[in-house]
């Protein structure tokens, strides 16, 4: 592990060093605002923020995490931290939404919900809930595209009982019919209301345009699919999950690693062995799908999404692509190209940013530029985003100092991102789950430090395709459509149950 074996105190001191700088900066900004005219305060604030940005990132390395492989094959990441009498424990398993059967989309999510709410073979749902509540134990489940997770939190004094209940829930669920009916009804209501929020609607439809409406990487449940799911489906799906060799765990808090390992192994040994079921990510054909679409919605504003497919996480170019995206539209700064032009200079949008994701080896991620604007400015906002992505694709505007500044911002953010011991342990588990090395936090930092202006220009020219962008606007089609570039036919996206 090398550099990872540093003391927690060292990380904390770096953390407080940056916090002190920011607090001092805030005080100066307030003083400037009160003591000087607005234009002077803005100038002083800008200069101060530039000095802060130019400050080298404090020395940082994540705290030491002990990695263990249990006798049943489960890989675990432990960090003892006795600062407070708290215990946190999490599990990752391959149960993401991409593995839902096409006729029953939502199955994995519903199973995860019922694991927690449906009681166990020993305790009825109400009794199980009371056992958790009476001992201040919380257990949460979550499902994403590629994986599912279970997170437990308790006082250190009740960690044995918390773990016992967790594995009872995991390996001996009851999937209570009454609780199932409630959970399915809630999911149906969520599906019926999924188009209410224009931002969520835009994000969901944008993935469908890039991946295809029926792609596992873009599917969302329909009422028919949800209604087709039965408690028997949950039981059948459950029987194919939770093989220890396919799971990873993370723990942080007030515990002894050796004692915790023994306890987890004993609890899991009480339940029958589970078969290892191979699950591979459904592949995606990496092709551009250019076009302009409008999703009609009677709202006074417009949601704009512009982008394309990117690349996979096994591509070493992901590091300069990450820095490129920070320059293009980092949501953490007003100095990105999108924020500087669309928000500050033109006043077209109060929210604008870009993000880039990286999928598994057979699946390209998504590069997405986003903005919320008034309806009458939708056309100009789309044109501006197109222009800015086009400028990035040529590389001519990319300056060495902004590459250095964005790299520094990313590295400084890591100090705050990993101040929580459980965040470090759980992220390391997830990195391994996704195919990265255990020390990926260090690998990422070192790789970002090596990125140069030439790297950013190279990947921008290689991966960006301004002439093949996908554009989606959610808003009043009668008001927005006439504003859009007449050279690109505008297609109407009939939302329906999508």
Coordinates of C-alpha atoms in Angstrom, one line a residue:
X1 CA 0.0 0.0 0.0
X2 CA 3.0 2.3 0.4
X3 CA 2.0 5.9 0.7
X4 CA -1.5 4.9 2.0
X5 CA 0.0 4.0 5.3
X6 CA -0.1 7.5 6.8
X7 CA -1.7 8.7 10.0
X8 CA -5.2 10.0 10.2
X9 CA -3.7 13.1 11.9
X10 CA -1.8 14.0 8.8
X11 CA -5.0 13.9 6.7
X12 CA -6.9 15.9 9.3
X13 CA -4.2 18.5 9.5
X14 CA -4.3 18.9 5.7
X15 CA -8.1 19.2 5.9
X16 CA -8.0 21.9 8.5
X17 CA -5.3 23.8 6.6
X18 CA -7.6 24.1 3.6
X19 CA -10.6 24.9 5.8
X20 CA -8.6 27.7 7.4
X21 CA -7.8 29.2 4.0
X22 CA -11.4 29.1 3.0
X23 CA -12.7 30.6 6.2
X24 CA -10.1 33.4 6.0
X25 CA -11.1 34.0 2.3
X26 CA -14.8 34.2 3.3
X27 CA -14.0 36.7 6.0
X28 CA -12.1 38.9 3.5
X29 CA -14.9 38.6 1.0
X30 CA -17.5 39.8 3.6
X31 CA -15.2 42.7 4.7
X32 CA -14.8 43.8 1.1
X33 CA -18.5 43.7 0.4
X34 CA -19.3 45.8 3.5
X35 CA -16.4 48.3 3.2
X36 CA -16.2 49.0 -0.6
X37 CA -18.5 49.6 -3.5
X38 CA -19.8 46.5 -5.3
X39 CA -17.5 46.7 -8.3
X40 CA -14.5 47.0 -6.0
X41 CA -15.6 44.1 -3.8
X42 CA -16.1 42.0 -6.9
X43 CA -12.6 42.8 -8.2
X44 CA -11.0 42.1 -4.8
X45 CA -13.0 38.8 -4.5
X46 CA -11.9 37.7 -7.9
X47 CA -8.3 38.4 -7.1
X48 CA -8.5 36.6 -3.8
X49 CA -10.1 33.6 -5.4
X50 CA -7.4 33.5 -8.0
X51 CA -4.8 33.5 -5.3
X52 CA -6.6 30.7 -3.4
X53 CA -6.9 28.7 -6.7
X54 CA -3.1 29.2 -7.3
X55 CA -2.3 27.9 -3.8
X56 CA -0.7 24.4 -4.1
X57 CA -2.9 21.5 -2.8
X58 CA -1.8 20.4 0.6
X59 CA -0.1 17.1 0.8
X60 CA -2.7 14.4 0.9
X61 CA -2.9 10.6 1.0
X62 CA -5.9 8.5 2.1
X63 CA -5.6 6.8 5.5
X64 CA -4.6 3.2 5.7
X65 CA -7.3 0.7 4.9
X66 CA -6.8 -3.0 5.9
X67 CA -7.9 -5.4 3.2
X68 CA -9.0 -8.9 4.1
X69 CA -10.4 -11.8 2.1
X70 CA -12.7 -13.8 4.4
X71 CA -12.7 -17.6 4.4
X72 CA -15.9 -17.6 2.3
X73 CA -14.3 -15.5 -0.4
X74 CA -15.8 -12.1 0.4
X75 CA -13.3 -9.2 0.1
X76 CA -13.5 -6.6 2.8
X77 CA -12.0 -3.1 3.5
X78 CA -11.6 -2.1 7.2
X79 CA -10.7 1.1 8.9
X80 CA -10.7 1.3 12.7
X81 CA -11.6 4.7 14.0
X82 CA -12.3 5.0 17.7
X83 CA -12.9 8.7 17.8
X84 CA -16.6 8.1 18.4
X85 CA -18.6 5.0 19.5
X86 CA -20.0 4.5 16.1
X87 CA -20.0 1.6 13.6
X88 CA -20.7 1.6 9.9
X89 CA -20.8 -1.4 7.6
X90 CA -21.7 -1.8 4.0
X91 CA -22.0 -4.5 1.3
X92 CA -21.9 -4.3 -2.5
X93 CA -23.3 -7.0 -4.8
X94 CA -23.9 -7.3 -8.5
X95 CA -27.6 -6.5 -8.6
X96 CA -27.9 -3.3 -10.7
X97 CA -30.8 -2.2 -12.9
X98 CA -29.1 -3.3 -16.1
X99 CA -29.7 -6.9 -15.0
X100 CA -33.5 -6.4 -14.8
X101 CA -35.4 -8.7 -17.3
X102 CA -36.9 -6.6 -20.1
X103 CA -40.5 -7.5 -19.2
X104 CA -40.0 -6.7 -15.5
X105 CA -37.9 -3.6 -15.3
X106 CA -37.7 -2.5 -11.7
X107 CA -37.3 -6.0 -10.3
X108 CA -33.8 -5.5 -8.7
X109 CA -34.9 -2.2 -7.1
X110 CA -38.1 -3.7 -5.7
X111 CA -36.2 -6.7 -4.3
X112 CA -33.8 -4.4 -2.5
X113 CA -36.7 -2.4 -1.0
X114 CA -38.4 -5.6 0.2
X115 CA -35.2 -6.9 1.7
X116 CA -35.4 -4.0 4.2
X117 CA -39.1 -3.6 4.6
X118 CA -40.5 -7.1 4.1
X119 CA -39.4 -8.7 7.4
X120 CA -37.5 -12.0 7.8
X121 CA -38.3 -15.6 8.3
X122 CA -37.8 -15.0 12.1
X123 CA -39.2 -11.6 12.6
X124 CA -42.4 -10.1 11.1
X125 CA -41.9 -6.7 9.4
X126 CA -43.2 -4.7 12.3
X127 CA -41.0 -6.6 14.8
X128 CA -38.0 -6.2 12.6
X129 CA -38.5 -2.5 12.3
X130 CA -38.9 -2.2 16.1
X131 CA -35.7 -4.2 16.7
X132 CA -33.8 -1.7 14.6
X133 CA -35.5 1.4 16.0
X134 CA -35.1 0.4 19.6
X135 CA -31.4 0.1 19.2
X136 CA -30.8 3.1 17.0
X137 CA -29.8 0.8 14.1
X138 CA -30.4 1.9 10.5
X139 CA -30.2 -0.3 7.4
X140 CA -30.6 1.2 3.9
X141 CA -30.6 -0.5 0.5
X142 CA -29.9 1.1 -2.8
X143 CA -29.7 0.0 -6.5
X144 CA -27.8 1.8 -9.3
X145 CA -27.1 0.9 -12.9
X146 CA -24.4 -1.7 -12.2
X147 CA -24.5 -2.6 -8.5
X148 CA -26.7 -2.7 -5.4
X149 CA -25.6 -1.9 -1.9
X150 CA -26.7 -2.3 1.7
X151 CA -25.5 0.2 4.4
X152 CA -25.7 -0.3 8.1
X153 CA -25.1 2.2 10.9
X154 CA -25.2 1.6 14.7
X155 CA -23.6 2.4 18.0
X156 CA -20.4 0.4 18.5
X157 CA -22.0 -1.3 21.5
X158 CA -24.8 -2.8 19.4
X159 CA -22.7 -3.7 16.4
X160 CA -23.0 -7.5 17.0
X161 CA -26.8 -7.3 17.1
X162 CA -26.8 -5.0 14.1
X163 CA -24.8 -7.4 12.1
X164 CA -27.0 -10.3 13.1
X165 CA -30.1 -8.5 11.9
X166 CA -28.4 -7.4 8.7
X167 CA -27.4 -10.9 7.6
X168 CA -30.8 -12.3 8.8
X169 CA -32.4 -9.7 6.5
X170 CA -30.1 -10.5 3.7
X171 CA -30.2 -14.3 3.7
X172 CA -33.6 -15.1 5.2
X173 CA -36.0 -12.4 4.0
X174 CA -39.8 -13.0 4.1
X175 CA -40.9 -10.7 1.4
X176 CA -44.1 -10.1 3.3
X177 CA -47.1 -9.9 0.8
X178 CA -48.7 -6.9 2.5
X179 CA -45.4 -4.9 2.5
X180 CA -44.8 -6.1 -1.1
X181 CA -48.1 -4.6 -2.2
X182 CA -47.3 -1.3 -0.5
X183 CA -43.8 -1.1 -2.1
X184 CA -45.1 -2.0 -5.6
X185 CA -47.9 0.6 -5.2
X186 CA -45.2 3.3 -4.3
X187 CA -43.1 2.3 -7.3
X188 CA -46.2 2.6 -9.5
X189 CA -46.9 6.0 -8.2
X190 CA -43.3 7.1 -8.7
X191 CA -43.5 5.8 -12.3
X192 CA -46.8 7.7 -12.9
X193 CA -45.1 10.9 -11.6
X194 CA -41.7 10.5 -13.2
X195 CA -42.4 13.2 -15.8
X196 CA -43.4 15.8 -13.2
X197 CA -39.9 17.2 -12.7
X198 CA -38.5 18.6 -16.0
X199 CA -34.9 18.1 -14.9
X200 CA -35.3 14.5 -14.1
X201 CA -37.4 14.0 -17.3
X202 CA -34.6 15.6 -19.4
X203 CA -31.9 13.4 -17.8
X204 CA -33.9 10.2 -18.3
X205 CA -34.8 10.9 -21.9
X206 CA -31.3 12.0 -22.8
X207 CA -29.9 8.6 -21.8
X208 CA -32.6 7.0 -24.0
X209 CA -31.6 9.1 -27.0
X210 CA -27.9 8.1 -26.5
X211 CA -28.3 4.4 -25.7
X212 CA -31.7 3.6 -27.2
X213 CA -35.1 3.5 -25.6
X214 CA -34.9 -0.2 -24.9
X215 CA -31.3 -0.4 -23.9
X216 CA -30.7 -1.8 -20.4
X217 CA -28.6 1.3 -19.7
X218 CA -31.5 3.6 -20.2
X219 CA -34.7 1.6 -19.4
X220 CA -37.0 2.9 -16.8
X221 CA -40.1 0.9 -15.5
X222 CA -43.5 1.2 -17.1
X223 CA -46.7 0.5 -15.1
X224 CA -47.2 -2.7 -17.0
X225 CA -43.7 -4.0 -16.1
X226 CA -44.1 -3.1 -12.5
X227 CA -47.5 -4.7 -12.2
X228 CA -46.1 -7.9 -13.7
X229 CA -43.6 -8.3 -10.7
X230 CA -44.8 -10.8 -8.0
X231 CA -43.4 -11.9 -4.7
X232 CA -42.4 -15.1 -6.3
X233 CA -40.2 -13.1 -8.7
X234 CA -38.4 -11.6 -5.8
X235 CA -37.8 -15.0 -4.2
X236 CA -36.5 -16.4 -7.4
X237 CA -34.2 -13.5 -7.9
X238 CA -33.0 -13.5 -4.3
X239 CA -32.0 -17.2 -4.7
X240 CA -29.4 -16.2 -7.4
X241 CA -27.8 -13.4 -5.3
X242 CA -25.4 -12.9 -2.3
X243 CA -22.7 -15.4 -3.1
X244 CA -19.9 -14.2 -0.8
X245 CA -17.3 -14.4 -3.6
X246 CA -19.3 -11.9 -5.6
X247 CA -19.7 -9.4 -2.7
X248 CA -17.5 -6.8 -1.1
X249 CA -17.8 -5.2 2.3
X250 CA -16.5 -2.0 3.9
X251 CA -16.4 -1.1 7.6
X252 CA -15.3 1.9 9.6
X253 CA -15.6 3.0 13.2
X254 CA -15.1 1.7 16.7
X255 CA -14.3 -2.0 16.2
X256 CA -11.4 -4.5 16.2
X257 CA -10.7 -5.9 12.8
X258 CA -9.9 -9.4 13.9
X259 CA -13.0 -9.6 16.0
X260 CA -15.2 -8.2 13.2
X261 CA -13.8 -10.6 10.7
X262 CA -14.6 -13.6 13.0
X263 CA -18.1 -12.3 13.7
X264 CA -19.0 -11.8 10.0
X265 CA -17.6 -15.2 9.1
X266 CA -19.6 -16.9 11.8
X267 CA -22.9 -15.1 10.9
X268 CA -22.6 -15.9 7.2
X269 CA -21.7 -19.5 7.9
X270 CA -25.1 -20.0 9.4
X271 CA -26.8 -19.7 6.0
X272 CA -26.6 -22.1 3.1
X273 CA -24.0 -21.4 0.4
X274 CA -25.1 -19.4 -2.6
X275 CA -24.2 -20.2 -6.2
X276 CA -21.9 -17.9 -8.1
X277 CA -23.9 -16.5 -11.0
X278 CA -22.0 -14.8 -13.8
X279 CA -23.4 -11.4 -14.6
X280 CA -21.9 -9.4 -17.4
X281 CA -22.7 -5.8 -18.4
X282 CA -24.9 -5.7 -21.5
X283 CA -22.7 -4.2 -24.3
X284 CA -23.5 -1.0 -26.1
X285 CA -22.5 -0.1 -29.6
X286 CA -20.4 3.1 -29.5
X287 CA -22.0 5.1 -32.2
X288 CA -23.0 8.7 -32.4
X289 CA -26.7 9.5 -32.6
X290 CA -26.9 13.1 -33.7
X291 CA -30.1 15.1 -33.8
X292 CA -32.2 17.7 -32.1
X293 CA -35.3 16.7 -30.1
X294 CA -37.8 18.6 -28.1
X295 CA -39.8 16.9 -25.3
X296 CA -43.0 19.0 -25.0
X297 CA -43.9 20.2 -21.5
X298 CA -45.9 23.2 -20.6
X299 CA -43.4 24.9 -18.3
X300 CA -42.2 28.5 -18.2
X301 CA -38.5 27.5 -18.4
X302 CA -36.5 25.1 -20.5
X303 CA -34.1 22.2 -19.7
X304 CA -31.3 21.8 -22.2
X305 CA -29.1 18.7 -22.5
X306 CA -26.4 18.4 -25.2
X307 CA -23.8 15.6 -25.5
X308 CA -22.6 12.4 -26.8
X309 CA -21.3 9.0 -25.8
X310 CA -17.8 9.1 -24.4
X311 CA -15.7 6.0 -23.5
X312 CA -15.2 3.2 -20.9
X313 CA -13.4 3.2 -17.6
X314 CA -10.7 0.9 -18.8
X315 CA -9.4 3.6 -21.1
X316 CA -6.3 5.4 -19.8
X317 CA -7.5 8.5 -21.6
X318 CA -10.2 8.9 -18.9
X319 CA -7.9 11.0 -16.8
X320 CA -7.2 13.8 -19.4
X321 CA -10.9 13.5 -20.4
X322 CA -11.8 14.1 -16.7
X323 CA -9.7 17.3 -16.6
X324 CA -11.1 18.4 -20.0
X325 CA -14.6 18.1 -18.6
X326 CA -13.7 20.2 -15.6
X327 CA -12.5 23.0 -17.9
X328 CA -15.6 22.6 -20.0
X329 CA -18.2 22.7 -17.3
X330 CA -17.1 21.8 -13.8
X331 CA -20.2 22.3 -11.5
X332 CA -17.8 23.3 -8.6
X333 CA -16.6 26.5 -10.2
X334 CA -17.8 29.6 -12.0
X335 CA -14.6 29.7 -14.1
X336 CA -15.5 26.8 -16.4
X337 CA -16.2 27.6 -20.0
X338 CA -19.9 27.0 -19.8
X339 CA -20.4 29.0 -16.6
X340 CA -18.2 31.9 -17.8
X341 CA -19.9 32.2 -21.1
X342 CA -23.5 31.1 -20.7
X343 CA -24.1 32.2 -17.1
X344 CA -21.8 35.1 -16.4
X345 CA -21.2 36.8 -19.8
X346 CA -24.5 36.2 -21.6
X347 CA -26.8 35.7 -18.6
X348 CA -28.7 32.9 -20.4
X349 CA -28.9 30.4 -17.6
X350 CA -28.8 30.3 -13.9
X351 CA -27.6 26.7 -13.9
X352 CA -25.1 25.2 -16.3
X353 CA -22.5 22.5 -16.0
X354 CA -21.1 19.4 -17.8
X355 CA -20.3 15.9 -16.6
X356 CA -18.6 12.9 -18.0
X357 CA -19.1 9.3 -17.0
X358 CA -17.2 6.1 -17.9
X359 CA -18.9 2.8 -18.3
X360 CA -17.6 -0.8 -18.0
X361 CA -15.3 -2.1 -20.8
X362 CA -18.2 -2.8 -23.2
X363 CA -20.1 0.3 -22.5
X364 CA -19.2 4.0 -23.3
X365 CA -20.2 6.5 -20.7
X366 CA -21.9 9.8 -21.4
X367 CA -20.6 13.3 -21.8
X368 CA -23.4 15.7 -21.0
X369 CA -23.6 19.5 -21.0
X370 CA -26.7 20.9 -19.1
X371 CA -28.4 24.2 -18.7
X372 CA -31.7 25.5 -17.3
X373 CA -32.9 28.7 -18.9
X374 CA -35.9 30.8 -19.7
X375 CA -37.9 29.6 -22.7
X376 CA -37.1 32.6 -24.9
X377 CA -33.3 31.9 -24.4
X378 CA -33.4 28.1 -25.2
X379 CA -32.2 28.5 -28.7
X380 CA -29.3 30.7 -27.9
X381 CA -28.3 28.4 -25.0
X382 CA -28.2 25.4 -27.3
X383 CA -26.2 27.4 -29.8
X384 CA -23.7 28.5 -27.1
X385 CA -23.2 25.0 -25.8
X386 CA -22.6 23.7 -29.3
X387 CA -20.1 26.5 -29.9
X388 CA -18.2 25.9 -26.7
X389 CA -18.0 22.2 -27.3
X390 CA -16.7 22.9 -30.8
X391 CA -14.0 25.3 -29.4
X392 CA -13.0 22.6 -27.0
X393 CA -12.7 20.0 -29.8
X394 CA -10.2 22.2 -31.6
X395 CA -8.1 22.6 -28.5
X396 CA -7.0 26.2 -29.5
X397 CA -8.6 27.8 -26.4
X398 CA -7.2 25.4 -23.9
X399 CA -4.6 27.3 -21.8
X400 CA -1.9 25.7 -19.7
X401 CA -2.8 27.8 -16.6
X402 CA -6.4 26.7 -16.6
X403 CA -5.4 23.0 -17.0
X404 CA -3.2 23.5 -13.9
X405 CA -6.0 25.4 -12.1
X406 CA -8.5 22.7 -12.7
X407 CA -6.1 19.9 -11.8
X408 CA -5.4 21.7 -8.5
X409 CA -9.1 22.1 -7.8
X410 CA -9.7 18.4 -8.3
X411 CA -6.8 17.4 -6.0
X412 CA -7.9 19.9 -3.3
X413 CA -11.5 18.6 -3.4
X414 CA -10.2 15.1 -2.6
X415 CA -9.1 16.2 0.9
X416 CA -12.7 17.0 1.8
X417 CA -14.1 14.1 -0.2
X418 CA -12.1 11.6 1.9
X419 CA -12.3 13.1 5.4
X420 CA -14.9 10.5 6.4
X421 CA -13.2 7.1 7.1
X422 CA -16.3 5.2 5.9
X423 CA -16.2 7.1 2.7
X424 CA -12.7 6.0 2.1
X425 CA -13.4 2.3 2.9
X426 CA -16.7 2.2 0.9
X427 CA -15.1 3.9 -2.1
X428 CA -12.2 1.5 -2.1
X429 CA -14.7 -1.4 -2.1
X430 CA -16.6 0.1 -5.0
X431 CA -13.5 0.8 -7.0
X432 CA -12.5 -2.9 -6.7
X433 CA -16.1 -3.9 -7.6
X434 CA -15.8 -1.8 -10.8
X435 CA -12.5 -3.3 -11.7
X436 CA -10.0 -0.7 -10.4
X437 CA -7.1 -1.5 -8.2
X438 CA -7.5 -1.2 -4.4
X439 CA -5.3 1.9 -4.3
X440 CA -7.3 3.6 -7.0
X441 CA -7.5 6.8 -4.9
X442 CA -3.7 7.2 -5.2
X443 CA -3.7 6.0 -8.8
X444 CA -6.3 8.7 -9.7
X445 CA -4.4 11.4 -7.9
X446 CA -1.1 10.6 -9.6
X447 CA -2.8 10.3 -13.0
X448 CA -4.5 13.7 -12.7
X449 CA -1.2 15.2 -11.6
X450 CA 0.4 13.9 -14.8
X451 CA -2.2 15.4 -17.2
X452 CA -0.8 18.1 -19.4
X453 CA -2.3 20.7 -21.8
X454 CA -1.2 18.5 -24.7
X455 CA -3.1 15.6 -23.2
X456 CA -6.3 17.6 -22.9
X457 CA -6.0 18.9 -26.4
X458 CA -5.4 15.4 -27.8
X459 CA -8.4 13.8 -26.1
X460 CA -10.6 16.7 -26.9
X461 CA -9.8 16.4 -30.6
X462 CA -10.0 12.6 -30.5
X463 CA -13.3 12.1 -28.5
X464 CA -15.4 15.2 -29.1
X465 CA -17.6 15.2 -32.2
X466 CA -19.3 18.6 -32.3
X467 CA -21.1 17.7 -35.6
X468 CA -22.6 14.6 -34.1
X469 CA -24.1 16.0 -30.8
X470 CA -27.4 14.9 -29.4
X471 CA -29.6 17.8 -28.3
X472 CA -32.7 17.5 -26.1
X473 CA -34.8 20.4 -24.9
X474 CA -37.6 19.9 -22.4
X475 CA -40.1 22.8 -22.7
X476 CA -42.8 24.5 -24.6
X477 CA -42.4 23.1 -28.1
X478 CA -44.3 26.0 -29.8
X479 CA -42.0 28.6 -28.2
X480 CA -38.7 26.7 -28.4
X481 CA -38.8 24.9 -31.8
X482 CA -38.7 28.2 -33.9
X483 CA -35.5 29.2 -32.0
X484 CA -33.5 26.1 -32.9
X485 CA -31.1 25.9 -35.8
X486 CA -33.2 25.5 -39.0
X487 CA -30.3 23.5 -40.6
X488 CA -31.0 20.7 -38.1
X489 CA -34.5 19.3 -38.2
X490 CA -36.2 19.3 -34.8
X491 CA -37.8 16.0 -33.9
X492 CA -40.6 15.7 -31.3
X493 CA -40.0 13.2 -28.5
X494 CA -43.3 11.7 -27.6
X495 CA -42.8 11.1 -23.9
X496 CA -45.6 8.7 -23.0
X497 CA -44.5 6.4 -20.3
X498 CA -40.8 6.9 -21.0

